[in-house]
mmCIF file of C-alpha atoms and ligand atoms in Angstrom:
data_model
loop_
_atom_site.group_PDB
_atom_site.id
_atom_site.type_symbol
_atom_site.label_atom_id
_atom_site.label_comp_id
_atom_site.label_asym_id
_atom_site.label_seq_id
_atom_site.Cartn_x
_atom_site.Cartn_y
_atom_site.Cartn_z
ATOM 1 C CA MET A 1 98.651 119.420 112.971
ATOM 2 C CA THR A 2 96.846 121.106 115.924
ATOM 3 C CA ASP A 3 99.387 123.754 116.473
ATOM 4 C CA ILE A 4 98.927 124.466 112.539
ATOM 5 C CA ARG A 5 95.272 124.676 112.336
ATOM 6 C CA ASN A 6 95.441 127.274 115.019
ATOM 7 C CA ASP A 7 98.557 129.308 113.286
ATOM 8 C CA VAL A 8 97.097 129.569 110.216
ATOM 9 C CA THR A 9 93.660 130.697 112.035
ATOM 10 C CA ALA A 10 96.192 133.657 113.329
ATOM 11 C CA SER A 11 98.273 134.033 110.494
ATOM 12 C CA PHE A 12 94.872 134.309 108.417
ATOM 13 C CA ALA A 13 93.226 137.209 111.011
ATOM 14 C CA ALA A 14 96.796 138.850 110.703
ATOM 15 C CA THR A 15 96.703 138.904 106.653
ATOM 16 C CA PHE A 16 93.516 139.918 106.076
ATOM 17 C CA GLY A 17 91.835 141.306 109.080
ATOM 18 C CA GLN A 18 88.730 138.663 109.367
ATOM 19 C CA GLU A 19 88.269 135.096 110.976
ATOM 20 C CA PRO A 20 88.326 132.708 107.903
ATOM 21 C CA THR A 21 85.208 130.760 107.263
ATOM 22 C CA GLY A 22 86.670 127.483 107.310
ATOM 23 C CA LEU A 23 89.767 125.518 107.188
ATOM 24 C CA TRP A 24 90.086 122.539 104.419
ATOM 25 C CA SER A 25 93.358 120.607 104.604
ATOM 26 C CA ALA A 26 95.228 117.805 102.280
ATOM 27 C CA PRO A 27 97.819 115.204 102.463
ATOM 28 C CA GLY A 28 101.764 114.901 100.649
ATOM 29 C CA ARG A 29 101.889 111.401 99.121
ATOM 30 C CA VAL A 30 104.532 108.881 99.121
ATOM 31 C CA ASN A 31 104.887 106.237 96.770
ATOM 32 C CA LEU A 32 104.730 102.902 98.224
ATOM 33 C CA ILE A 33 105.165 100.819 94.936
ATOM 34 C CA GLY A 34 105.104 101.230 90.633
ATOM 35 C CA GLU A 35 107.707 103.651 90.115
ATOM 36 C CA HIS A 36 107.909 105.702 86.379
ATOM 37 C CA THR A 37 104.699 103.425 85.887
ATOM 38 C CA ASP A 38 102.538 106.093 85.372
ATOM 39 C CA TYR A 39 103.411 107.934 82.382
ATOM 40 C CA ASN A 40 103.593 104.119 80.834
ATOM 41 C CA GLU A 41 99.629 103.897 81.391
ATOM 42 C CA GLY A 42 100.528 101.362 84.253
ATOM 43 C CA PHE A 43 99.839 100.958 88.195
ATOM 44 C CA VAL A 44 101.362 102.883 91.292
ATOM 45 C CA LEU A 45 100.339 102.273 95.140
ATOM 46 C CA PRO A 46 100.609 105.501 96.478
ATOM 47 C CA LEU A 47 99.435 106.714 100.440
ATOM 48 C CA ALA A 48 98.736 109.930 101.672
ATOM 49 C CA ILE A 49 100.793 110.961 104.651
ATOM 50 C CA ASP A 50 100.058 112.970 108.165
ATOM 51 C CA ARG A 51 101.389 115.734 106.774
ATOM 52 C CA ARG A 52 98.979 118.366 105.889
ATOM 53 C CA THR A 53 99.348 121.681 103.725
ATOM 54 C CA ILE A 54 96.148 123.785 105.591
ATOM 55 C CA VAL A 55 94.266 126.351 103.612
ATOM 56 C CA ALA A 56 92.328 129.092 105.680
ATOM 57 C CA LEU A 57 89.296 130.984 103.559
ATOM 58 C CA ALA A 58 86.710 133.274 103.888
ATOM 59 C CA LEU A 59 84.707 134.608 100.641
ATOM 60 C CA ARG A 60 84.807 138.077 99.695
ATOM 61 C CA ASP A 61 81.758 140.412 97.740
ATOM 62 C CA ASP A 62 84.046 141.338 95.285
ATOM 63 C CA ARG A 63 85.883 139.869 92.679
ATOM 64 C CA VAL A 64 89.019 139.771 94.095
ATOM 65 C CA MET A 65 91.803 136.706 94.436
ATOM 66 C CA ARG A 66 93.978 137.178 97.572
ATOM 67 C CA VAL A 67 96.433 134.255 98.312
ATOM 68 C CA ALA A 68 98.665 134.287 101.233
ATOM 69 C CA SER A 69 101.314 131.542 102.707
ATOM 70 C CA ALA A 70 103.126 131.178 105.747
ATOM 71 C CA PHE A 71 106.261 129.942 103.081
ATOM 72 C CA ALA A 72 106.101 133.571 101.321
ATOM 73 C CA ASP A 73 106.787 136.629 101.438
ATOM 74 C CA GLU A 74 104.634 138.763 99.239
ATOM 75 C CA LEU A 75 100.481 138.113 99.120
ATOM 76 C CA VAL A 76 98.993 137.424 95.808
ATOM 77 C CA GLU A 77 96.228 139.666 94.156
ATOM 78 C CA LEU A 78 94.397 138.726 91.362
ATOM 79 C CA ASP A 79 91.024 140.143 90.120
ATOM 80 C CA LEU A 80 88.706 136.782 88.990
ATOM 81 C CA ALA A 81 88.600 138.540 85.066
ATOM 82 C CA GLU A 82 91.898 138.403 85.017
ATOM 83 C CA LEU A 83 92.737 134.967 85.570
ATOM 84 C CA THR A 84 94.434 133.160 82.501
ATOM 85 C CA THR A 85 97.378 130.543 82.572
ATOM 86 C CA ASP A 86 99.545 133.463 81.574
ATOM 87 C CA VAL A 87 98.878 135.685 84.130
ATOM 88 C CA LEU A 88 100.207 132.877 86.603
ATOM 89 C CA HIS A 89 103.902 132.227 88.210
ATOM 90 C CA GLY A 90 105.871 131.652 91.148
ATOM 91 C CA TRP A 91 104.041 129.703 94.264
ATOM 92 C CA SER A 92 100.489 131.399 93.336
ATOM 93 C CA ALA A 93 100.757 129.384 89.901
ATOM 94 C CA TYR A 94 99.531 126.439 92.154
ATOM 95 C CA PRO A 95 96.373 128.150 93.863
ATOM 96 C CA LEU A 96 95.396 129.573 91.474
ATOM 97 C CA GLY A 97 95.854 127.550 88.674
ATOM 98 C CA VAL A 98 93.040 125.442 90.341
ATOM 99 C CA VAL A 99 90.760 127.858 90.324
ATOM 100 C CA TRP A 100 91.685 128.192 86.609
ATOM 101 C CA ALA A 101 91.426 124.681 86.333
ATOM 102 C CA LEU A 102 88.023 124.822 88.099
ATOM 103 C CA GLY A 103 87.010 127.106 85.276
ATOM 104 C CA GLU A 104 87.664 123.791 82.964
ATOM 105 C CA PHE A 105 86.463 121.492 85.369
ATOM 106 C CA GLY A 106 82.460 123.440 84.276
ATOM 107 C CA ALA A 107 82.729 126.290 87.237
ATOM 108 C CA ASP A 108 81.374 129.166 86.106
ATOM 109 C CA LEU A 109 84.319 131.761 87.037
ATOM 110 C CA SER A 110 82.340 134.751 85.730
ATOM 111 C CA ALA A 111 79.655 134.060 88.020
ATOM 112 C CA VAL A 112 80.941 133.381 91.744
ATOM 113 C CA PRO A 113 82.529 135.711 94.644
ATOM 114 C CA GLY A 114 86.734 136.388 95.118
ATOM 115 C CA PHE A 115 87.924 134.996 97.917
ATOM 116 C CA ASP A 116 91.048 135.761 100.930
ATOM 117 C CA ILE A 117 93.238 132.375 101.412
ATOM 118 C CA TYR A 118 96.231 131.841 103.460
ATOM 119 C CA ILE A 119 97.929 129.347 103.445
ATOM 120 C CA ASP A 120 100.171 126.605 105.520
ATOM 121 C CA SER A 121 101.935 123.307 105.934
ATOM 122 C CA ASP A 122 104.113 120.570 107.361
ATOM 123 C CA VAL A 123 104.909 118.803 104.127
ATOM 124 C CA PRO A 124 108.491 119.387 103.687
ATOM 125 C CA VAL A 125 108.827 121.217 100.225
ATOM 126 C CA GLY A 126 110.446 120.086 97.258
ATOM 127 C CA ALA A 127 111.288 116.425 98.853
ATOM 128 C CA GLY A 128 109.399 114.337 96.993
ATOM 129 C CA LEU A 129 106.654 114.187 98.761
ATOM 130 C CA SER A 130 104.370 116.224 96.688
ATOM 131 C CA SER A 131 103.629 119.459 98.607
ATOM 132 C CA SER A 132 102.610 120.386 95.276
ATOM 133 C CA ALA A 133 99.483 118.062 95.218
ATOM 134 C CA ALA A 134 98.705 118.447 98.910
ATOM 135 C CA LEU A 135 98.020 122.502 97.842
ATOM 136 C CA GLU A 136 96.328 122.363 95.151
ATOM 137 C CA SER A 137 94.652 119.543 96.699
ATOM 138 C CA ALA A 138 93.584 121.562 99.616
ATOM 139 C CA VAL A 139 92.542 124.795 97.421
ATOM 140 C CA ALA A 140 90.597 122.568 95.262
ATOM 141 C CA VAL A 141 88.436 121.168 98.000
ATOM 142 C CA ALA A 142 88.326 124.220 99.553
ATOM 143 C CA LEU A 143 86.763 126.048 96.384
ATOM 144 C CA ASN A 144 84.343 123.145 95.673
ATOM 145 C CA ASP A 145 82.950 123.674 98.598
ATOM 146 C CA VAL A 146 82.335 127.155 99.009
ATOM 147 C CA TRP A 147 81.450 127.634 95.570
ATOM 148 C CA GLN A 148 79.616 124.399 95.881
ATOM 149 C CA LEU A 149 80.691 122.856 92.619
ATOM 150 C CA GLY A 150 79.339 119.108 93.600
ATOM 151 C CA LEU A 151 83.330 118.065 92.058
ATOM 152 C CA ASP A 152 83.664 114.319 93.476
ATOM 153 C CA LYS A 153 87.081 114.010 94.669
ATOM 154 C CA GLN A 154 88.616 111.914 91.271
ATOM 155 C CA ALA A 155 87.475 115.291 89.222
ATOM 156 C CA LEU A 156 89.057 117.076 92.482
ATOM 157 C CA ALA A 157 92.205 115.196 91.637
ATOM 158 C CA ARG A 158 92.241 116.260 87.709
ATOM 159 C CA VAL A 159 91.883 119.733 87.878
ATOM 160 C CA GLY A 160 94.746 119.733 90.456
ATOM 161 C CA GLN A 161 96.618 118.041 87.886
ATOM 162 C CA ARG A 162 95.963 120.000 85.229
ATOM 163 C CA ALA A 163 96.671 122.998 87.659
ATOM 164 C CA GLU A 164 100.142 121.886 87.685
ATOM 165 C CA ASN A 165 100.458 120.858 83.657
ATOM 166 C CA GLU A 166 98.671 123.920 82.488
ATOM 167 C CA ALA A 167 98.774 127.129 84.532
ATOM 168 C CA VAL A 168 102.708 125.791 86.187
ATOM 169 C CA GLY A 169 104.065 124.123 83.493
ATOM 170 C CA ALA A 170 105.216 120.576 84.864
ATOM 171 C CA PRO A 171 104.196 117.600 83.060
ATOM 172 C CA THR A 172 103.150 115.309 85.754
ATOM 173 C CA GLY A 173 100.640 112.246 85.937
ATOM 174 C CA ILE A 174 98.007 111.606 88.348
ATOM 175 C CA MET A 175 99.472 110.062 91.005
ATOM 176 C CA ASP A 176 100.217 112.375 93.658
ATOM 177 C CA GLN A 177 96.781 114.271 93.345
ATOM 178 C CA SER A 178 94.999 110.900 93.405
ATOM 179 C CA ALA A 179 96.974 110.273 96.517
ATOM 180 C CA SER A 180 96.453 113.499 98.318
ATOM 181 C CA MET A 181 92.533 112.904 97.241
ATOM 182 C CA LEU A 182 91.742 109.523 98.260
ATOM 183 C CA GLY A 183 93.958 108.346 101.008
ATOM 184 C CA ARG A 184 92.544 106.652 103.929
ATOM 185 C CA GLU A 185 93.677 106.122 107.165
ATOM 186 C CA ASP A 186 96.157 102.937 106.904
ATOM 187 C CA SER A 187 95.451 102.213 103.634
ATOM 188 C CA ALA A 188 97.026 103.144 99.962
ATOM 189 C CA VAL A 189 95.869 104.069 96.998
ATOM 190 C CA PHE A 190 96.020 101.698 94.262
ATOM 191 C CA LEU A 191 95.574 103.262 90.855
ATOM 192 C CA ASP A 192 95.237 102.220 87.247
ATOM 193 C CA CYS A 193 97.224 105.035 84.861
ATOM 194 C CA ARG A 194 95.173 104.021 82.246
ATOM 195 C CA SER A 195 91.626 103.932 83.374
ATOM 196 C CA LEU A 196 92.616 106.086 86.032
ATOM 197 C CA ASP A 197 90.237 103.727 87.940
ATOM 198 C CA ALA A 198 91.168 103.932 91.906
ATOM 199 C CA GLU A 199 91.003 101.934 94.235
ATOM 200 C CA VAL A 200 91.407 101.954 98.316
ATOM 201 C CA ILE A 201 93.716 99.057 99.347
ATOM 202 C CA ASP A 202 93.867 98.167 103.447
ATOM 203 C CA LEU A 203 97.341 98.484 104.240
ATOM 204 C CA GLY A 204 97.248 97.032 107.356
ATOM 205 C CA PHE A 205 100.647 98.142 108.516
ATOM 206 C CA ASP A 206 99.244 99.835 112.218
ATOM 207 C CA ARG A 207 97.863 95.891 112.777
ATOM 208 C CA ALA A 208 101.198 94.201 111.688
ATOM 209 C CA GLY A 209 102.800 96.428 113.995
ATOM 210 C CA LEU A 210 105.185 98.003 110.679
ATOM 211 C CA ASP A 211 106.074 102.129 110.532
ATOM 212 C CA LEU A 212 106.866 103.056 107.488
ATOM 213 C CA VAL A 213 110.482 105.247 107.399
ATOM 214 C CA ILE A 214 111.157 107.909 105.384
ATOM 215 C CA ILE A 215 114.761 108.314 104.619
ATOM 216 C CA ASP A 216 115.428 111.663 102.979
ATOM 217 C CA THR A 217 118.902 112.150 101.764
ATOM 218 C CA GLY A 218 118.294 115.630 100.787
ATOM 219 C CA VAL A 219 120.166 115.331 97.312
ATOM 220 C CA SER A 220 117.745 117.399 95.459
ATOM 221 C CA HIS A 221 116.497 116.332 92.088
ATOM 222 C CA SER A 222 114.281 118.362 89.242
ATOM 223 C CA HIS A 223 111.824 116.859 86.486
ATOM 224 C CA SER A 224 113.507 118.880 84.497
ATOM 225 C CA THR A 225 117.285 117.867 84.260
ATOM 226 C CA GLY A 226 117.679 115.213 81.305
ATOM 227 C CA GLY A 227 117.170 111.962 83.201
ATOM 228 C CA TYR A 228 113.471 112.235 83.367
ATOM 229 C CA ALA A 229 112.676 113.083 80.024
ATOM 230 C CA ASP A 230 115.479 110.525 78.870
ATOM 231 C CA ARG A 231 113.651 107.831 81.057
ATOM 232 C CA ARG A 232 110.591 109.022 79.407
ATOM 233 C CA ALA A 233 111.852 108.608 75.623
ATOM 234 C CA SER A 234 113.016 105.322 76.050
ATOM 235 C CA CYS A 235 109.825 104.029 77.225
ATOM 236 C CA GLU A 236 108.494 105.464 74.367
ATOM 237 C CA LEU A 237 110.933 104.613 71.999
ATOM 238 C CA GLY A 238 110.535 100.525 73.444
ATOM 239 C CA ALA A 239 106.534 100.574 73.189
ATOM 240 C CA ARG A 240 107.343 101.753 69.245
ATOM 241 C CA THR A 241 109.537 99.340 68.842
ATOM 242 C CA MET A 242 107.370 96.492 69.939
ATOM 243 C CA GLU A 243 104.460 98.224 68.555
ATOM 244 C CA VAL A 244 102.029 98.901 71.491
ATOM 245 C CA PRO A 245 100.201 102.579 72.639
ATOM 246 C CA SER A 246 102.313 102.174 75.467
ATOM 247 C CA LEU A 247 104.294 99.696 78.070
ATOM 248 C CA ARG A 248 101.256 98.856 79.777
ATOM 249 C CA TYR A 249 100.739 96.438 77.216
ATOM 250 C CA LEU A 250 102.823 94.311 77.522
ATOM 251 C CA GLY A 251 103.826 91.413 80.201
ATOM 252 C CA VAL A 252 106.328 89.753 81.392
ATOM 253 C CA ASP A 253 106.100 87.302 78.484
ATOM 254 C CA ASP A 254 106.738 89.479 76.295
ATOM 255 C CA LEU A 255 110.862 90.746 77.524
ATOM 256 C CA ASP A 256 111.711 87.073 75.757
ATOM 257 C CA ARG A 257 110.665 89.443 72.350
ATOM 258 C CA ALA A 258 111.113 92.384 73.520
ATOM 259 C CA ARG A 259 114.986 91.274 74.178
ATOM 260 C CA GLU A 260 115.109 90.271 70.547
ATOM 261 C CA LEU A 261 114.025 93.742 69.408
ATOM 262 C CA LEU A 262 115.592 96.248 71.664
ATOM 263 C CA ASP A 263 119.024 97.525 72.009
ATOM 264 C CA ASP A 264 120.258 96.652 76.071
ATOM 265 C CA VAL A 265 119.524 99.908 77.825
ATOM 266 C CA THR A 266 116.351 100.503 76.288
ATOM 267 C CA PHE A 267 115.273 96.753 76.938
ATOM 268 C CA ARG A 268 116.314 97.501 80.652
ATOM 269 C CA ARG A 269 114.792 100.578 80.408
ATOM 270 C CA VAL A 270 110.920 98.309 79.735
ATOM 271 C CA ARG A 271 112.304 95.614 81.422
ATOM 272 C CA HIS A 272 111.584 97.887 84.674
ATOM 273 C CA ILE A 273 108.064 99.244 83.935
ATOM 274 C CA VAL A 274 107.280 95.610 82.967
ATOM 275 C CA THR A 275 108.147 94.033 86.367
ATOM 276 C CA GLU A 276 107.643 97.546 88.205
ATOM 277 C CA ASN A 277 103.521 96.516 86.644
ATOM 278 C CA GLN A 278 103.802 93.118 87.634
ATOM 279 C CA ARG A 279 104.918 94.118 91.900
ATOM 280 C CA VAL A 280 102.426 96.568 92.269
ATOM 281 C CA LEU A 281 99.612 94.080 91.320
ATOM 282 C CA ASP A 282 101.888 91.296 93.115
ATOM 283 C CA THR A 283 101.781 94.137 96.306
ATOM 284 C CA VAL A 284 98.397 94.534 96.149
ATOM 285 C CA ARG A 285 97.550 90.793 96.435
ATOM 286 C CA THR A 286 100.279 89.800 99.006
ATOM 287 C CA LEU A 287 98.291 92.446 101.014
ATOM 288 C CA ARG A 288 95.018 90.966 101.318
ATOM 289 C CA GLU A 289 96.063 87.304 101.264
ATOM 290 C CA GLN A 290 99.322 87.709 103.442
ATOM 291 C CA GLY A 291 99.662 91.117 105.195
ATOM 292 C CA ALA A 292 101.893 93.725 105.382
ATOM 293 C CA ALA A 293 105.081 91.921 106.795
ATOM 294 C CA ALA A 294 104.759 89.593 102.977
ATOM 295 C CA ILE A 295 105.391 92.880 100.562
ATOM 296 C CA GLY A 296 109.418 93.237 101.592
ATOM 297 C CA ASP A 297 110.855 91.030 99.298
ATOM 298 C CA LEU A 298 108.514 92.993 96.248
ATOM 299 C CA LEU A 299 109.957 96.508 97.694
ATOM 300 C CA ASP A 300 113.613 94.671 97.823
ATOM 301 C CA ALA A 301 113.378 94.300 93.888
ATOM 302 C CA SER A 302 111.326 97.415 93.006
ATOM 303 C CA HIS A 303 114.595 98.646 94.496
ATOM 304 C CA VAL A 304 117.007 96.389 92.501
ATOM 305 C CA SER A 305 115.701 97.030 89.303
ATOM 306 C CA MET A 306 115.435 100.675 89.602
ATOM 307 C CA ARG A 307 118.976 100.923 90.160
ATOM 308 C CA ASN A 308 120.275 98.224 87.662
ATOM 309 C CA ASP A 309 117.893 98.125 85.334
ATOM 310 C CA PHE A 310 116.307 101.813 85.253
ATOM 311 C CA GLU A 311 119.450 103.454 86.346
ATOM 312 C CA ILE A 312 117.731 105.939 88.590
ATOM 313 C CA SER A 313 119.141 105.522 92.276
ATOM 314 C CA ILE A 314 122.100 107.248 93.491
ATOM 315 C CA PRO A 315 124.558 106.050 96.133
ATOM 316 C CA GLU A 316 123.572 107.451 98.877
ATOM 317 C CA LEU A 317 119.428 106.062 98.278
ATOM 318 C CA ASP A 318 121.354 102.444 97.391
ATOM 319 C CA LEU A 319 123.104 102.817 100.674
ATOM 320 C CA ALA A 320 119.795 104.250 102.790
ATOM 321 C CA VAL A 321 117.976 100.776 101.417
ATOM 322 C CA GLU A 322 121.467 98.630 102.635
ATOM 323 C CA THR A 323 121.904 100.165 106.102
ATOM 324 C CA ALA A 324 117.780 99.586 106.568
ATOM 325 C CA GLN A 325 117.697 96.079 104.877
ATOM 326 C CA MET A 326 120.864 94.745 106.798
ATOM 327 C CA ASN A 327 118.760 96.160 110.556
ATOM 328 C CA GLY A 328 115.464 94.631 110.588
ATOM 329 C CA ALA A 329 113.623 96.153 107.827
ATOM 330 C CA VAL A 330 110.616 94.117 106.234
ATOM 331 C CA GLY A 331 111.877 95.362 102.602
ATOM 332 C CA ALA A 332 113.300 99.056 101.363
ATOM 333 C CA ARG A 333 113.612 100.930 98.297
ATOM 334 C CA MET A 334 114.251 104.105 96.721
ATOM 335 C CA THR A 335 110.631 106.302 96.141
ATOM 336 C CA GLY A 336 110.011 109.196 93.793
ATOM 337 C CA GLY A 337 111.147 109.695 90.063
ATOM 338 C CA GLY A 338 114.819 109.204 91.195
ATOM 339 C CA PHE A 339 118.739 110.902 91.169
ATOM 340 C CA GLY A 340 118.117 112.256 94.569
ATOM 341 C CA GLY A 341 114.935 112.266 97.198
ATOM 342 C CA ALA A 342 113.765 109.705 99.968
ATOM 343 C CA ALA A 343 114.221 105.848 100.332
ATOM 344 C CA ILE A 344 111.255 104.382 102.259
ATOM 345 C CA ALA A 345 111.926 101.612 104.480
ATOM 346 C CA LEU A 346 108.902 99.169 105.893
ATOM 347 C CA VAL A 347 109.704 98.482 109.841
ATOM 348 C CA PRO A 348 108.716 96.990 112.837
ATOM 349 C CA ARG A 349 107.897 99.249 115.287
ATOM 350 C CA ASP A 350 110.544 98.107 117.764
ATOM 351 C CA ALA A 351 113.561 98.429 115.048
ATOM 352 C CA VAL A 352 113.548 101.565 114.120
ATOM 353 C CA SER A 353 115.036 103.704 115.915
ATOM 354 C CA ARG A 354 118.136 101.061 115.703
ATOM 355 C CA ILE A 355 117.684 102.067 111.706
ATOM 356 C CA GLN A 356 118.130 105.225 112.253
ATOM 357 C CA VAL A 357 120.866 105.217 114.332
ATOM 358 C CA ALA A 358 122.711 103.103 111.454
ATOM 359 C CA ILE A 359 121.279 105.295 108.854
ATOM 360 C CA ASP A 360 122.793 108.331 110.319
ATOM 361 C CA GLY A 361 126.144 106.492 110.964
ATOM 362 C CA ALA A 362 127.061 104.817 107.931
ATOM 363 C CA PHE A 363 125.966 108.338 105.767
ATOM 364 C CA ALA A 364 128.640 109.879 107.961
ATOM 365 C CA GLU A 365 131.066 106.958 107.137
ATOM 366 C CA HIS A 366 130.519 107.507 104.208
ATOM 367 C CA GLY A 367 130.694 111.201 104.639
ATOM 368 C CA TYR A 368 127.203 111.936 103.365
ATOM 369 C CA SER A 369 124.874 114.245 104.640
ATOM 370 C CA GLN A 370 122.911 113.646 107.401
ATOM 371 C CA PRO A 371 119.743 112.209 106.262
ATOM 372 C CA ASP A 372 116.046 113.306 107.645
ATOM 373 C CA VAL A 373 114.540 109.957 108.905
ATOM 374 C CA PHE A 374 111.060 110.313 109.846
ATOM 375 C CA SER A 375 108.017 107.421 110.347
ATOM 376 C CA VAL A 376 104.900 108.936 108.600
ATOM 377 C CA ARG A 377 101.592 106.637 108.839
ATOM 378 C CA ALA A 378 98.708 106.401 105.939
ATOM 379 C CA SER A 379 96.281 109.200 106.507
ATOM 380 C CA ASP A 380 93.095 110.768 105.609
ATOM 381 C CA GLY A 381 92.949 112.606 101.650
ATOM 382 C CA ALA A 382 91.620 116.244 101.550
ATOM 383 C CA ARG A 383 89.001 117.452 103.356
ATOM 384 C CA ARG A 384 87.416 119.940 105.875
ATOM 385 C CA ASP A 385 88.972 120.505 108.713
ATOM 386 C CA ARG A 386 86.130 123.118 110.290
HETATM 387 P P1 ADP B 401 107.348 118.633 96.093
HETATM 388 O O1 ADP B 401 105.766 118.593 95.240
HETATM 389 O O2 ADP B 401 107.999 117.445 95.906
HETATM 390 O O3 ADP B 401 107.773 118.764 96.978
HETATM 391 P P2 ADP B 401 107.315 120.540 93.847
HETATM 392 O O4 ADP B 401 108.620 121.141 93.351
HETATM 393 O O5 ADP B 401 106.502 119.620 93.240
HETATM 394 O O6 ADP B 401 107.680 119.656 95.167
HETATM 395 O O7 ADP B 401 106.707 121.755 94.263
HETATM 396 C C1 ADP B 401 107.213 122.941 95.097
HETATM 397 C C2 ADP B 401 106.495 124.153 95.220
HETATM 398 O O8 ADP B 401 104.919 123.923 95.604
HETATM 399 C C3 ADP B 401 107.150 124.763 95.572
HETATM 400 O O9 ADP B 401 108.110 125.967 95.062
HETATM 401 C C4 ADP B 401 106.207 126.145 96.024
HETATM 402 O O10 ADP B 401 106.200 127.453 94.539
HETATM 403 C C5 ADP B 401 104.408 125.301 96.129
HETATM 404 N N1 ADP B 401 104.177 125.212 97.576
HETATM 405 C C6 ADP B 401 103.636 124.184 98.107
HETATM 406 N N2 ADP B 401 103.721 124.107 99.212
HETATM 407 C C7 ADP B 401 103.735 125.743 99.492
HETATM 408 C C8 ADP B 401 102.788 125.994 100.251
HETATM 409 N N3 ADP B 401 102.373 125.624 101.797
HETATM 410 N N4 ADP B 401 102.999 127.784 100.084
HETATM 411 C C9 ADP B 401 103.437 128.011 99.062
HETATM 412 N N5 ADP B 401 104.169 127.336 98.283
HETATM 413 C C10 ADP B 401 104.133 125.853 97.898
HETATM 414 MG MG1 MG B 402 105.290 117.892 93.279
#
């Protein structure tokens, strides 16, 4: 972390020929439980991780915006007067899209000065840890400060989502940005995707001696592939047939009736969402009443539901989950949209290396490429660092 902060300051100076005014950062996130529930107006329980995207920034005395990133060769330059979503493309659509979205949330973009921004990050890109939300949140919190906009963290989360939806063109929910903005050390963000109410929940992983291990299969997934759209369509069909505005309005007591009214596939999709919402509520209650070591069965059940009912797992994810479970994990599940990406395992600290070795061995035995296995800690959300 310290290294990146020094690097980004040096890179800013090398790129723009002066020192930055300040450094701001925002974390990536991982979802502990509550998968595909966001667009069904349900519950999710993500946490901010100790991998961050850092933004070094200095205001300019003209109206020019310049953005550079350690991840990109080109420096992108645009006058504030020319900013529309139509002119944005590529990676710079994330930071400059945030500028546009701040305008949609009341910032007077005809009155603010331009800026130079340099971006660096240790959030893996495209691994399902939301490097995109980390970038949006870091830029949003920085500009909110230097332009003195006075937006609160929940509003800034919506700014990031708006940028991603309309400037980048990715139809994502509010989960990633909420976790990245609102996260807290050893805590998760309990989010109601209908009311957008957010509550910080104590995880107590540290107290319980538990590590959250990420197993990144390296199998790439994409929201644009058919699977994601197809699952959304099934959920919409299920809600329509059950005559509710969204699946959030159904509880486990409604599942008998759902089974009568829906075809088998749609029923199983609906059952995943309805039971997953319940598992998020149960996880929050269990964390409060019994502590982190007691949530393992809920994590395991979530994985079974995604594998059998929602059918979004892949053999690599199933192997990662099973191997973790067999080698001492308290619980494990795939996380993220599915069809690739990562699994998480909640692991007693002294079993982490055994699980890592077991997973490496199991993947080799199956001829799968080696996964990236690492622990993350629940961390603070977007902030000014310097
Ligand atoms: P994820 O959010 O799961 O990491 P996404 O596809 O949603 O994956 O977002 C990744 C994209 O976000 C990258 O392709 C890039 O355009 C942009 N991005 C993320 N981090 C950075 C960064 N540090 N510098 C420049 N662009 C970034
Ligand atoms: Mg993303």
